[in-house]
Short mmCIF file of C-alpha atoms in Angstrom, two decimals:
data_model
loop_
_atom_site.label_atom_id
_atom_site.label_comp_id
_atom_site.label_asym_id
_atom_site.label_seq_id
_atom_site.Cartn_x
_atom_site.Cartn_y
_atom_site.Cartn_z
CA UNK A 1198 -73.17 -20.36 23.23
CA UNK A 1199 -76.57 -21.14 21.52
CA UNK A 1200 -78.14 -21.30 24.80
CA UNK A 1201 -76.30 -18.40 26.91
CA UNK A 1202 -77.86 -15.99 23.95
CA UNK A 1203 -81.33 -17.39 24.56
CA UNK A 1204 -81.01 -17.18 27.73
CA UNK A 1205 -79.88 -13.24 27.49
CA UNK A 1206 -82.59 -12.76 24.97
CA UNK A 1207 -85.08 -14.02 27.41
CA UNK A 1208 -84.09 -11.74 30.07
CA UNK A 1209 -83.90 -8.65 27.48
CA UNK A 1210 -87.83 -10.04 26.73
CA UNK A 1211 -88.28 -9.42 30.43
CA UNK A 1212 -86.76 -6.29 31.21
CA UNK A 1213 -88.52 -4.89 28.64
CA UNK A 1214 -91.92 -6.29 29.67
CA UNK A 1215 -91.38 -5.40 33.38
CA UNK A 1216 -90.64 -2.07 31.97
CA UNK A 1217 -93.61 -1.59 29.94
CA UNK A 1218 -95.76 -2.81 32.88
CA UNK A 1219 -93.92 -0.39 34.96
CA UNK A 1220 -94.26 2.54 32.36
CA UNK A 1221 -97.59 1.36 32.50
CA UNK A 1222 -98.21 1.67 36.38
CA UNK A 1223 -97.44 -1.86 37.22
CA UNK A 1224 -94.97 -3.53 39.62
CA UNK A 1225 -91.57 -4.37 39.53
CA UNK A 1226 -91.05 -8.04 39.93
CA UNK A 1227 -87.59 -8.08 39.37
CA UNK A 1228 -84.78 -5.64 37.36
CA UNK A 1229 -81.47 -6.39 35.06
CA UNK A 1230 -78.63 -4.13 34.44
CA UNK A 1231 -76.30 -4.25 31.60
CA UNK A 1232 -72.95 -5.11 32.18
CA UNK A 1233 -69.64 -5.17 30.30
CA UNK A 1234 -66.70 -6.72 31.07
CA UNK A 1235 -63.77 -5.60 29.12
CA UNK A 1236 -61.12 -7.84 27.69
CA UNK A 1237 -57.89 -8.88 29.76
CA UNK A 1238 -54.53 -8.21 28.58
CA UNK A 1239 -51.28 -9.32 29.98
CA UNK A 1240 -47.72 -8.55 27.84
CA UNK A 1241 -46.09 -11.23 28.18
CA UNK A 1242 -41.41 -11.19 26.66
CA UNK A 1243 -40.01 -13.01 24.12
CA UNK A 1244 -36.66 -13.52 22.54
CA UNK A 1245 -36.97 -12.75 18.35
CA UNK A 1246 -33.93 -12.91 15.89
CA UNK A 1247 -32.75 -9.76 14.56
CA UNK A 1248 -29.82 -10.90 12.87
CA UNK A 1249 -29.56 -14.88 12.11
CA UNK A 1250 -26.12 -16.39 12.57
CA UNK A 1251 -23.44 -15.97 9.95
CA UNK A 1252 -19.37 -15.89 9.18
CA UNK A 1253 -17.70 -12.70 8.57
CA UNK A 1254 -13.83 -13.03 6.55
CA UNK A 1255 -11.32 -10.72 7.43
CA UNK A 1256 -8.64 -10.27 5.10
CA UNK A 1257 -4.76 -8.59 6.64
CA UNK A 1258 -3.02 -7.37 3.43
CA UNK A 1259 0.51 -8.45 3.29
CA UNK A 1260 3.22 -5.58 4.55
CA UNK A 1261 6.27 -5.19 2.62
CA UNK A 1262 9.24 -3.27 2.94
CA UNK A 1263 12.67 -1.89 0.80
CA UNK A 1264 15.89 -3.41 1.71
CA UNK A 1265 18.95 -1.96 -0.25
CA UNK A 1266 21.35 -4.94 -1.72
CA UNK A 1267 24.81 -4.70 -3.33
CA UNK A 1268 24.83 -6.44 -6.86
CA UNK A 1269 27.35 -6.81 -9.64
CA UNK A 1270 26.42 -5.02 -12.57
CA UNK A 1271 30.03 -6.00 -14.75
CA UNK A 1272 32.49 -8.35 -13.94
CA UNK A 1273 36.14 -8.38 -13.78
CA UNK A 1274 37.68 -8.32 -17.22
CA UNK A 1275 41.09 -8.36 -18.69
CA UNK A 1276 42.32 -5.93 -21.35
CA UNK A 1277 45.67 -5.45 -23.15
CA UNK A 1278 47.30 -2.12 -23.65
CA UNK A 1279 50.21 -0.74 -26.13
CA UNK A 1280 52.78 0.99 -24.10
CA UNK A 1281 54.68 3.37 -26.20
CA UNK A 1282 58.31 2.87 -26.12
CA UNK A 1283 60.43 6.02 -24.06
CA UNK A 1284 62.85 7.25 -25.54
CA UNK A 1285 65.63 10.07 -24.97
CA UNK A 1286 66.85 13.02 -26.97
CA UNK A 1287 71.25 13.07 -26.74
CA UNK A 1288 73.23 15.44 -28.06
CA UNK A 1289 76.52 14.97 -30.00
CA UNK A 1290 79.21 16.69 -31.60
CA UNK A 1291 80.06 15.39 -34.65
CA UNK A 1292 82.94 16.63 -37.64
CA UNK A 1293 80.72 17.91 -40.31
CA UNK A 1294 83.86 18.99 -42.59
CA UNK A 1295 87.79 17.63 -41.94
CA UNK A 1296 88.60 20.93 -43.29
CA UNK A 1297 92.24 21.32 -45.19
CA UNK A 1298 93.06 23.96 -48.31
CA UNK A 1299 91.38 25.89 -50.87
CA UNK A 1300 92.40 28.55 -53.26
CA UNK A 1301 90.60 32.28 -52.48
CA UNK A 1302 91.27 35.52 -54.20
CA UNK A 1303 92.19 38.50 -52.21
CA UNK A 1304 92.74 42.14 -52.51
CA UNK A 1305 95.84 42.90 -50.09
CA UNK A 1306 97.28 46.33 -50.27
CA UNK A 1307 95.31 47.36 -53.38
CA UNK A 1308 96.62 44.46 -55.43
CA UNK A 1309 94.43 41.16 -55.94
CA UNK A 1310 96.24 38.15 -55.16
CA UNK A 1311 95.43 34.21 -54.82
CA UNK A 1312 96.02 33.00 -51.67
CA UNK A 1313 95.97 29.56 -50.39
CA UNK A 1314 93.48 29.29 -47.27
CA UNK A 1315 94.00 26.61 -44.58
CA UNK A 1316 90.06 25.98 -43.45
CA UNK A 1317 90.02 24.13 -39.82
CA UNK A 1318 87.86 21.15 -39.42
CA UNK A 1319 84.12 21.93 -38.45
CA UNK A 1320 81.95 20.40 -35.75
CA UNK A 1321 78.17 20.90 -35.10
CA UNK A 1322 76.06 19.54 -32.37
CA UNK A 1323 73.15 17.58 -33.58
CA UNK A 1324 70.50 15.85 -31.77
CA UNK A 1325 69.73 12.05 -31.58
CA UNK A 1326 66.43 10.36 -30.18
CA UNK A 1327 67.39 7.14 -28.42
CA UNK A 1328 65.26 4.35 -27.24
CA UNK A 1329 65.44 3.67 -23.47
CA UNK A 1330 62.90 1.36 -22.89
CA UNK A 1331 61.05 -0.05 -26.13
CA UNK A 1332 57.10 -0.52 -27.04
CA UNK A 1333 55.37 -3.41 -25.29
CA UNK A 1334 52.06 -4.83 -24.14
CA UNK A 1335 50.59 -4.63 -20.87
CA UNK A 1336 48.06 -6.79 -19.37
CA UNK A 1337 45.34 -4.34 -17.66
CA UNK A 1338 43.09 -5.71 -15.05
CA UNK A 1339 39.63 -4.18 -14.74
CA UNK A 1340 37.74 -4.61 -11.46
CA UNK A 1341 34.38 -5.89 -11.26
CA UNK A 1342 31.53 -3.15 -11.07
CA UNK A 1343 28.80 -3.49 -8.06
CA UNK A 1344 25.72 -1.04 -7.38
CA UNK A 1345 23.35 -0.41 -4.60
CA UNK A 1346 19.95 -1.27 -5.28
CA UNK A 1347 16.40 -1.02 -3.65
CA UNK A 1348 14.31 -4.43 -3.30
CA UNK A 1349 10.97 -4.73 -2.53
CA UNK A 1350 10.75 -7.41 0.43
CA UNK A 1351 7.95 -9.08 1.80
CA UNK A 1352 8.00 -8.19 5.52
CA UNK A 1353 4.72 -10.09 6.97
CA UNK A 1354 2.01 -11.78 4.72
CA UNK A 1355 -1.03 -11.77 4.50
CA UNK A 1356 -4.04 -13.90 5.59
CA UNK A 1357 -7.45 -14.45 6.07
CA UNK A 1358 -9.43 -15.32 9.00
CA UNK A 1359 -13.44 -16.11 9.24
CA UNK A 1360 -15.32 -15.11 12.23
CA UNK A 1361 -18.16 -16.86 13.06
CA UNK A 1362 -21.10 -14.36 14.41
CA UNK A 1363 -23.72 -15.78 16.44
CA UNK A 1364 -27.44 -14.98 15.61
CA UNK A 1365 -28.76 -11.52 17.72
CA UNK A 1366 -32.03 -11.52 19.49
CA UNK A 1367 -33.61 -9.15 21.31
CA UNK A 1368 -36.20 -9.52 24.43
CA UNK A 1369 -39.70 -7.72 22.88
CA UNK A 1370 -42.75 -6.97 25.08
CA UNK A 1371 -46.39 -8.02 23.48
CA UNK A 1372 -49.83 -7.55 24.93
CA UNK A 1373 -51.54 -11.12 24.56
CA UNK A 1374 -55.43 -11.26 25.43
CA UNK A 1375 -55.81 -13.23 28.65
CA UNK A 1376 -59.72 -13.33 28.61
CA UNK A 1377 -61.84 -11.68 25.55
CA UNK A 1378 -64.12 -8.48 26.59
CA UNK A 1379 -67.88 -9.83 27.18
CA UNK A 1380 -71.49 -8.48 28.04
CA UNK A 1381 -73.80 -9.11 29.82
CA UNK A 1382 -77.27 -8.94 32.13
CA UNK A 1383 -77.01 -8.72 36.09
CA UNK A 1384 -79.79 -8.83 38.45
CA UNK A 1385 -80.20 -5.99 40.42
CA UNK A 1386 -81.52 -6.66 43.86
CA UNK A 1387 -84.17 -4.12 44.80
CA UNK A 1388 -84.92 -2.68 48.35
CA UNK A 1389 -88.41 -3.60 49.18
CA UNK A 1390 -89.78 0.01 49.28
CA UNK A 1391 -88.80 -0.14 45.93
CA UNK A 1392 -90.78 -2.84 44.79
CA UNK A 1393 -94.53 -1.07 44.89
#
């Protein structure tokens, strides 16, 4: 490197002597032209991550559903019960007086008199309340009670599941420098006519 600069300084130091002779009215031995040589680029692909691997969890809630069921809410019992006796109302004659004599006074034909009076006997119907069937205890049988009710069921449960993910990438394009720009000093070949 050292020695390509001297070497580029030298011919600068020439140039610009073979110019001043030449400004001066001298002779052009020989003549340089800068040249630059820009840099080379080439893009070159290449994978990058975007997203590094992982696991992802899932969860499916459990589903449930109503299901009406029959259930006993009281069971069969026993009880006892007074049953009143029945009874009948009759009706009777019955001799209230045997009748016979009594002793009455009496006005007959303006005159009072005593007269003996033959009563008949006297009947009168009363009533009488018979028992036909008499009091007594009966055995009662209650059924059991049931009732519909709604249940909550589980229908399908639930779970959880992990997913692995796998990373991401993605291709990108980059410019990379193949050769870095330079300068530099080129002869420039001069036609003879030139030269004088």
């Amino acid at each position: 490197m050292i020695r390509k600069t001297a070497s580029l300084a030298i011919a600068g130091l020439t140039v610009l002597g073979t110019a001043s002779e030449t400004a001066a009215g001298g002779r052009a031995v020989e003549c340089y032209q800068q040249v630059n040589r820009p840099a080379v680029y080439e893009t070159v692909y290449e994978n990058v991550l975007v997203s590094p691997a992982g696991q992802q969890v899932e969860y499916d809630p459990a589903i449930y559903g109503t299901r009406e069921r029959v259930v006993q809410i009281a069971p069969q019992r026993v009880s006892y019960e007074i049953v009143p006796a029945v009874t009948r109302t009759i009706y009777r004659k019955v001799k209230i007086d045997d009748g016979g004599y009594s002793w009455e006074w009496r006005v007959i034909h303006g005159r009072k008199v005593l007269c003996k009076i033959r009563h008949t006997a006297r009947y009168e119907r009363v009533a009488e309340t018979v028992v036909v069937q008499p009091e007594r205890r009966r055995r009662v049988v209650i059924p059991a009670e049931y009732e519909s009710v709604a249940e909550e069921v589980l229908v399908k449960p639930g779970y959880r599941r992990i997913i692995d993910v796998p990373a991401s990438y993605q291709t990108v394009a980059r410019r990379v420098v193949v050769r870095e720009g330079s300068s530099g000093w080129r002869r420039v070949h001069m036609p003879r006519h030139c030269r004088y």
